[in-house]
Amino acid sequence: MQNIRQICPEGAQWLDQHDLEMWTFHKDGGHRWGIAITNSSESINNVYRECRALPISAIVEMTFWKTNGWFVNRLHWCEKREAQGNIHSDYATKIMEKDNRKSSRHTVTVMNRNAGEYSVETRHWEDGRRGGHRHEVTVNFRTKKGACSCQKYQGRGIPCSHAMAVIKHRSKDPRHFVSSFFNIDSQKSSYCTSFRALPDEAYWPVYEGMVIIPPIGLRQETGRPRVKRIPNEMDQSGRPPRGPRRCSICKLPGHDKRKCPGPIGPQNAGPDVVNPDNGA
Ligand SMILES: [Zn+2]
Ligand SMILES: [Zn+2]
């Protein structure tokens, strides 16, 4: 919070007016924890921005095949990681590798061994700006759960570097203290649903519902459209649709000036008479 205040005092002031549970991860009571698909829905939103001009049926079809592809690929990827001997998701493994490196720089002091209470001191960094803090860590070695005053362990379900230092101090494997949510099995079960293959339209059951007709104004006029752009509500002007084409000479519909029989008269009895090469 102090960093935010330094970078942007107005932003910090605005945040002060809102409860911590509204904008921090560690105070939200675990509401947003364990939601594994938010990133997927965000990225699919991004995909739709590219194709929102397509007809609905094309978007639905694209969603189906794309999602199916993602599920198949990710399940395969999880199985590959599992075969390589990983027990946690890529995300958790990366965090643990980083915090494991950090934890070797911490000093652990036992406060109450039976209650699993420890004090962890972080060493000052070379730049002198970071480190030099003290954290209270509680680890239950029976339930393999813990908490730290830095709030990271509680917030993400993966031991922070301080808790890791404690776990290693007791010669235990920090990987066993990670929430089961990050197990490769849990990740696999997110993607194990299979989609049913779509049969050809000829095999679909007969549709017996309402018939929906598009609005008349959005129907395409006869002939080649003058613009390639897909019309939207801005294209619906108050102008009535154009009537049939009329001849520019006699103003009658049904033909144009090249085929105009002309005003009825002896000198203009029609193209067939004036020009016998017409081959009519
Ligand atoms: Zn911590
Ligand atoms: Zn005419």
Short mmCIF file of C-alpha atoms and ligand atoms in Angstrom, two decimals:
data_model
loop_
_atom_site.label_atom_id
_atom_site.label_comp_id
_atom_site.label_asym_id
_atom_site.label_seq_id
_atom_site.Cartn_x
_atom_site.Cartn_y
_atom_site.Cartn_z
CA MET A 1 0.00 0.00 0.00
CA GLN A 2 2.91 2.30 0.76
CA ASN A 3 4.25 1.63 -2.74
CA ILE A 4 0.88 2.53 -4.27
CA ARG A 5 0.80 5.73 -2.22
CA GLN A 6 4.24 6.70 -3.55
CA ILE A 7 3.47 5.94 -7.17
CA CYS A 8 -0.05 7.39 -7.27
CA PRO A 9 -1.42 9.26 -4.23
CA GLU A 10 -4.83 9.82 -5.91
CA GLY A 11 -5.14 6.10 -6.63
CA ALA A 12 -4.30 5.23 -3.04
CA GLN A 13 -6.87 7.73 -1.81
CA TRP A 14 -9.50 6.13 -4.02
CA LEU A 15 -8.58 2.66 -2.74
CA ASP A 16 -8.85 3.92 0.85
CA GLN A 17 -12.53 4.56 0.28
CA HIS A 18 -13.17 0.90 -0.58
CA ASP A 19 -13.20 -2.08 1.72
CA LEU A 20 -10.16 -4.31 1.49
CA GLU A 21 -12.30 -7.32 0.59
CA MET A 22 -13.39 -5.52 -2.57
CA TRP A 23 -9.97 -5.28 -4.15
CA THR A 24 -7.42 -7.46 -2.38
CA PHE A 25 -6.95 -11.15 -2.87
CA HIS A 26 -6.04 -12.01 0.72
CA LYS A 27 -9.07 -10.29 2.31
CA ASP A 28 -11.82 -11.52 0.03
CA GLY A 29 -12.61 -14.52 2.20
CA GLY A 30 -11.57 -16.99 -0.46
CA HIS A 31 -14.40 -16.09 -2.82
CA ARG A 32 -12.27 -15.87 -5.92
CA TRP A 33 -9.99 -18.67 -4.92
CA GLY A 34 -10.27 -21.89 -6.86
CA ILE A 35 -11.83 -20.43 -9.99
CA ALA A 36 -9.72 -22.01 -12.67
CA ILE A 37 -11.50 -20.89 -15.80
CA THR A 38 -11.46 -17.08 -15.57
CA ASN A 39 -8.43 -16.85 -17.83
CA SER A 40 -10.08 -19.05 -20.45
CA SER A 41 -13.22 -16.94 -20.49
CA GLU A 42 -11.14 -13.77 -20.75
CA SER A 43 -9.22 -15.12 -23.70
CA ILE A 44 -12.33 -16.35 -25.49
CA ASN A 45 -13.75 -12.85 -25.14
CA ASN A 46 -10.71 -11.63 -26.96
CA VAL A 47 -11.28 -14.16 -29.73
CA TYR A 48 -14.85 -12.94 -30.21
CA ARG A 49 -13.74 -9.39 -30.71
CA GLU A 50 -12.22 -10.56 -33.99
CA CYS A 51 -15.27 -12.41 -35.28
CA ARG A 52 -18.31 -10.61 -33.91
CA ALA A 53 -19.41 -9.56 -37.40
CA LEU A 54 -19.93 -13.20 -38.37
CA PRO A 55 -23.40 -14.78 -38.38
CA ILE A 56 -24.45 -16.33 -35.05
CA SER A 57 -24.32 -19.88 -36.37
CA ALA A 58 -20.71 -19.40 -37.52
CA ILE A 59 -19.73 -18.02 -34.09
CA VAL A 60 -21.41 -20.94 -32.30
CA GLU A 61 -19.70 -23.41 -34.56
CA MET A 62 -16.32 -21.72 -34.11
CA THR A 63 -16.75 -21.73 -30.32
CA PHE A 64 -17.52 -25.42 -30.35
CA TRP A 65 -14.50 -26.49 -32.41
CA LYS A 66 -12.09 -24.07 -30.72
CA THR A 67 -13.10 -25.08 -27.18
CA ASN A 68 -12.92 -28.73 -28.11
CA GLY A 69 -9.40 -28.19 -29.45
CA TRP A 70 -8.32 -26.40 -26.28
CA PHE A 71 -9.68 -29.12 -24.02
CA VAL A 72 -8.01 -31.88 -26.04
CA ASN A 73 -4.65 -30.06 -26.17
CA ARG A 74 -4.60 -29.11 -22.51
CA LEU A 75 -5.51 -32.57 -21.31
CA HIS A 76 -2.75 -33.98 -23.47
CA TRP A 77 -0.33 -31.39 -22.11
CA CYS A 78 -1.26 -32.27 -18.48
CA GLU A 79 -0.71 -35.96 -19.18
CA LYS A 80 2.66 -35.18 -20.69
CA ARG A 81 3.68 -33.15 -17.63
CA GLU A 82 2.49 -35.94 -15.37
CA ALA A 83 4.51 -38.49 -17.32
CA GLN A 84 7.58 -36.28 -16.81
CA GLY A 85 7.11 -36.68 -13.05
CA ASN A 86 5.46 -33.34 -12.20
CA ILE A 87 2.89 -33.45 -9.44
CA HIS A 88 1.69 -29.85 -9.67
CA SER A 89 0.46 -27.52 -12.39
CA ASP A 90 2.99 -25.47 -14.32
CA TYR A 91 1.80 -22.33 -12.49
CA ALA A 92 2.37 -23.77 -9.01
CA THR A 93 5.69 -25.37 -9.98
CA LYS A 94 7.08 -22.04 -11.19
CA ILE A 95 6.00 -20.20 -8.03
CA MET A 96 7.51 -22.90 -5.84
CA GLU A 97 10.81 -22.89 -7.69
CA LYS A 98 11.08 -19.13 -7.22
CA ASP A 99 10.10 -19.16 -3.54
CA ASN A 100 12.33 -22.14 -2.89
CA ARG A 101 15.33 -20.11 -4.08
CA LYS A 102 14.27 -17.21 -1.84
CA SER A 103 13.69 -19.43 1.19
CA SER A 104 17.33 -20.45 1.40
CA ARG A 105 18.17 -16.85 2.36
CA HIS A 106 15.80 -16.80 5.36
CA THR A 107 16.65 -17.47 9.00
CA VAL A 108 14.17 -19.63 10.94
CA THR A 109 13.68 -19.36 14.70
CA VAL A 110 11.49 -21.89 16.52
CA MET A 111 8.89 -20.27 18.79
CA ASN A 112 6.76 -23.30 19.63
CA ARG A 113 7.68 -26.54 17.94
CA ASN A 114 4.54 -28.47 18.95
CA ALA A 115 2.19 -25.70 17.86
CA GLY A 116 4.23 -25.21 14.70
CA GLU A 117 4.95 -21.54 15.40
CA TYR A 118 8.02 -19.95 13.88
CA SER A 119 9.59 -16.58 13.30
CA VAL A 120 11.28 -16.09 9.96
CA GLU A 121 13.69 -13.28 9.23
CA THR A 122 14.54 -12.32 5.66
CA ARG A 123 18.03 -11.21 4.82
CA HIS A 124 18.71 -7.75 3.42
CA TRP A 125 19.24 -7.64 -0.33
CA GLU A 126 22.36 -6.15 -1.83
CA ASP A 127 20.43 -3.06 -2.94
CA GLY A 128 19.51 -2.47 0.72
CA ARG A 129 15.90 -1.68 -0.18
CA ARG A 130 14.31 -5.11 0.15
CA GLY A 131 14.41 -7.74 2.86
CA GLY A 132 15.16 -7.38 6.54
CA HIS A 133 11.58 -8.26 7.55
CA ARG A 134 10.26 -10.59 10.18
CA HIS A 135 7.30 -12.92 9.53
CA GLU A 136 5.20 -15.10 11.80
CA VAL A 137 4.65 -18.51 10.28
CA THR A 138 2.33 -21.23 11.57
CA VAL A 139 2.45 -24.65 9.94
CA ASN A 140 0.33 -27.63 10.90
CA PHE A 141 2.49 -30.59 9.92
CA ARG A 142 -0.39 -33.01 10.41
CA THR A 143 -2.97 -31.34 8.14
CA LYS A 144 -0.21 -29.93 5.89
CA LYS A 145 -1.72 -26.44 6.01
CA GLY A 146 -0.24 -23.18 7.20
CA ALA A 147 -0.40 -19.43 7.40
CA CYS A 148 2.09 -16.57 7.26
CA SER A 149 1.85 -12.92 8.24
CA CYS A 150 2.74 -12.02 4.64
CA GLN A 151 -0.69 -13.51 3.70
CA LYS A 152 0.64 -15.17 0.56
CA TYR A 153 0.32 -18.74 1.82
CA GLN A 154 -3.35 -18.24 2.79
CA GLY A 155 -4.11 -16.26 -0.34
CA ARG A 156 -2.84 -18.62 -3.00
CA GLY A 157 -2.63 -22.03 -1.31
CA ILE A 158 1.08 -22.38 -2.11
CA PRO A 159 3.63 -21.93 0.73
CA CYS A 160 5.37 -18.55 0.60
CA SER A 161 9.16 -18.44 0.84
CA HIS A 162 8.87 -17.95 4.64
CA ALA A 163 6.68 -21.02 5.16
CA MET A 164 8.94 -22.95 2.80
CA ALA A 165 11.95 -22.10 4.97
CA VAL A 166 10.05 -23.47 7.99
CA ILE A 167 8.99 -26.66 6.18
CA LYS A 168 12.55 -27.28 5.02
CA HIS A 169 13.78 -26.50 8.54
CA ARG A 170 11.68 -29.48 9.69
CA SER A 171 13.16 -31.57 6.82
CA LYS A 172 9.83 -31.92 5.06
CA ASP A 173 9.04 -31.57 1.36
CA PRO A 174 7.28 -28.23 0.65
CA ARG A 175 5.50 -29.85 -2.32
CA HIS A 176 3.29 -31.76 0.13
CA PHE A 177 2.05 -28.48 1.60
CA VAL A 178 0.54 -27.17 -1.61
CA SER A 179 -3.25 -27.11 -1.91
CA SER A 180 -4.63 -30.11 -3.80
CA PHE A 181 -6.18 -27.59 -6.18
CA PHE A 182 -2.78 -27.32 -7.88
CA ASN A 183 -2.32 -31.07 -8.31
CA ILE A 184 -1.93 -32.22 -11.88
CA ASP A 185 -4.90 -34.51 -11.24
CA SER A 186 -7.11 -31.51 -10.43
CA GLN A 187 -5.90 -29.74 -13.53
CA LYS A 188 -6.57 -32.84 -15.60
CA SER A 189 -10.09 -33.13 -14.26
CA SER A 190 -10.81 -29.56 -15.45
CA TYR A 191 -10.19 -30.69 -19.02
CA CYS A 192 -11.36 -34.30 -18.93
CA THR A 193 -14.86 -33.47 -20.21
CA SER A 194 -15.22 -34.60 -23.79
CA PHE A 195 -17.40 -32.90 -26.34
CA ARG A 196 -19.82 -34.98 -28.36
CA ALA A 197 -18.99 -35.08 -32.03
CA LEU A 198 -21.37 -33.06 -34.16
CA PRO A 199 -23.28 -35.19 -36.70
CA ASP A 200 -23.91 -33.96 -40.23
CA GLU A 201 -26.94 -31.69 -40.57
CA ALA A 202 -28.76 -34.45 -42.49
CA TYR A 203 -28.90 -36.50 -39.27
CA TRP A 204 -30.25 -33.76 -37.05
CA PRO A 205 -33.74 -34.22 -35.57
CA VAL A 206 -36.47 -32.27 -37.33
CA TYR A 207 -36.87 -28.80 -35.85
CA GLU A 208 -40.38 -28.10 -34.60
CA GLY A 209 -40.02 -24.75 -32.89
CA MET A 210 -40.74 -21.17 -33.76
CA VAL A 211 -39.63 -19.94 -37.17
CA ILE A 212 -37.67 -16.71 -36.87
CA ILE A 213 -37.68 -14.32 -39.83
CA PRO A 214 -35.06 -11.57 -39.97
CA PRO A 215 -36.37 -7.98 -39.98
CA ILE A 216 -37.45 -6.84 -43.46
CA GLY A 217 -35.17 -3.79 -43.38
CA LEU A 218 -32.09 -5.98 -42.95
CA ARG A 219 -32.95 -8.23 -45.89
CA GLN A 220 -30.69 -7.85 -48.85
CA GLU A 221 -32.08 -6.02 -51.86
CA THR A 222 -31.92 -7.75 -55.22
CA GLY A 223 -28.71 -7.27 -57.12
CA ARG A 224 -25.12 -6.90 -56.02
CA PRO A 225 -24.67 -5.05 -52.68
CA ARG A 226 -22.91 -1.72 -53.10
CA VAL A 227 -20.88 -2.11 -49.90
CA LYS A 228 -19.10 -5.14 -48.51
CA ARG A 229 -19.66 -4.03 -44.93
CA ILE A 230 -22.27 -5.99 -42.96
CA PRO A 231 -25.21 -3.64 -42.29
CA ASN A 232 -25.98 -2.78 -38.66
CA GLU A 233 -28.63 -0.64 -36.97
CA MET A 234 -26.87 2.55 -38.15
CA ASP A 235 -27.66 1.60 -41.75
CA GLN A 236 -31.39 1.71 -41.17
CA SER A 237 -32.12 5.24 -42.29
CA GLY A 238 -35.62 6.67 -42.61
CA ARG A 239 -35.29 6.40 -46.41
CA PRO A 240 -37.84 3.98 -47.92
CA PRO A 241 -36.38 1.08 -49.90
CA ARG A 242 -35.84 1.78 -53.58
CA GLY A 243 -38.64 0.73 -55.92
CA PRO A 244 -38.10 -1.18 -59.18
CA ARG A 245 -35.71 0.35 -61.72
CA ARG A 246 -37.28 2.67 -64.23
CA CYS A 247 -36.29 3.67 -67.71
CA SER A 248 -34.69 7.10 -67.89
CA ILE A 249 -36.49 7.99 -71.16
CA CYS A 250 -40.11 6.92 -70.70
CA LYS A 251 -39.99 6.55 -66.83
CA LEU A 252 -41.75 3.18 -67.05
CA PRO A 253 -40.54 0.11 -65.06
CA GLY A 254 -39.54 -3.16 -66.64
CA HIS A 255 -36.74 -2.08 -69.04
CA ASP A 256 -33.90 0.47 -69.33
CA LYS A 257 -33.07 3.16 -71.92
CA ARG A 258 -31.21 0.74 -74.23
CA LYS A 259 -34.33 -1.38 -74.68
CA CYS A 260 -36.78 1.51 -74.57
CA PRO A 261 -39.50 1.24 -77.21
CA GLY A 262 -39.66 5.06 -76.94
CA PRO A 263 -42.66 7.33 -77.05
CA ILE A 264 -45.13 5.73 -79.42
CA GLY A 265 -44.71 7.46 -82.79
CA PRO A 266 -43.89 6.73 -86.45
CA GLN A 267 -40.17 7.72 -86.32
CA ASN A 268 -39.52 5.70 -83.09
CA ALA A 269 -41.48 2.48 -83.47
CA GLY A 270 -39.10 0.51 -81.20
CA PRO A 271 -35.55 -0.91 -81.34
CA ASP A 272 -36.54 -4.01 -83.30
CA VAL A 273 -37.78 -1.88 -86.17
CA VAL A 274 -35.07 0.80 -86.08
CA ASN A 275 -32.22 -1.67 -85.78
CA PRO A 276 -32.92 -4.98 -87.60
CA ASP A 277 -29.42 -6.35 -86.60
CA ASN A 278 -30.76 -6.85 -83.08
CA GLY A 279 -31.58 -10.45 -83.96
CA ALA A 280 -34.75 -10.51 -81.91
ZN ZN B 1 5.22 -15.45 4.13
ZN ZN B 2 -38.54 3.46 -71.79
#
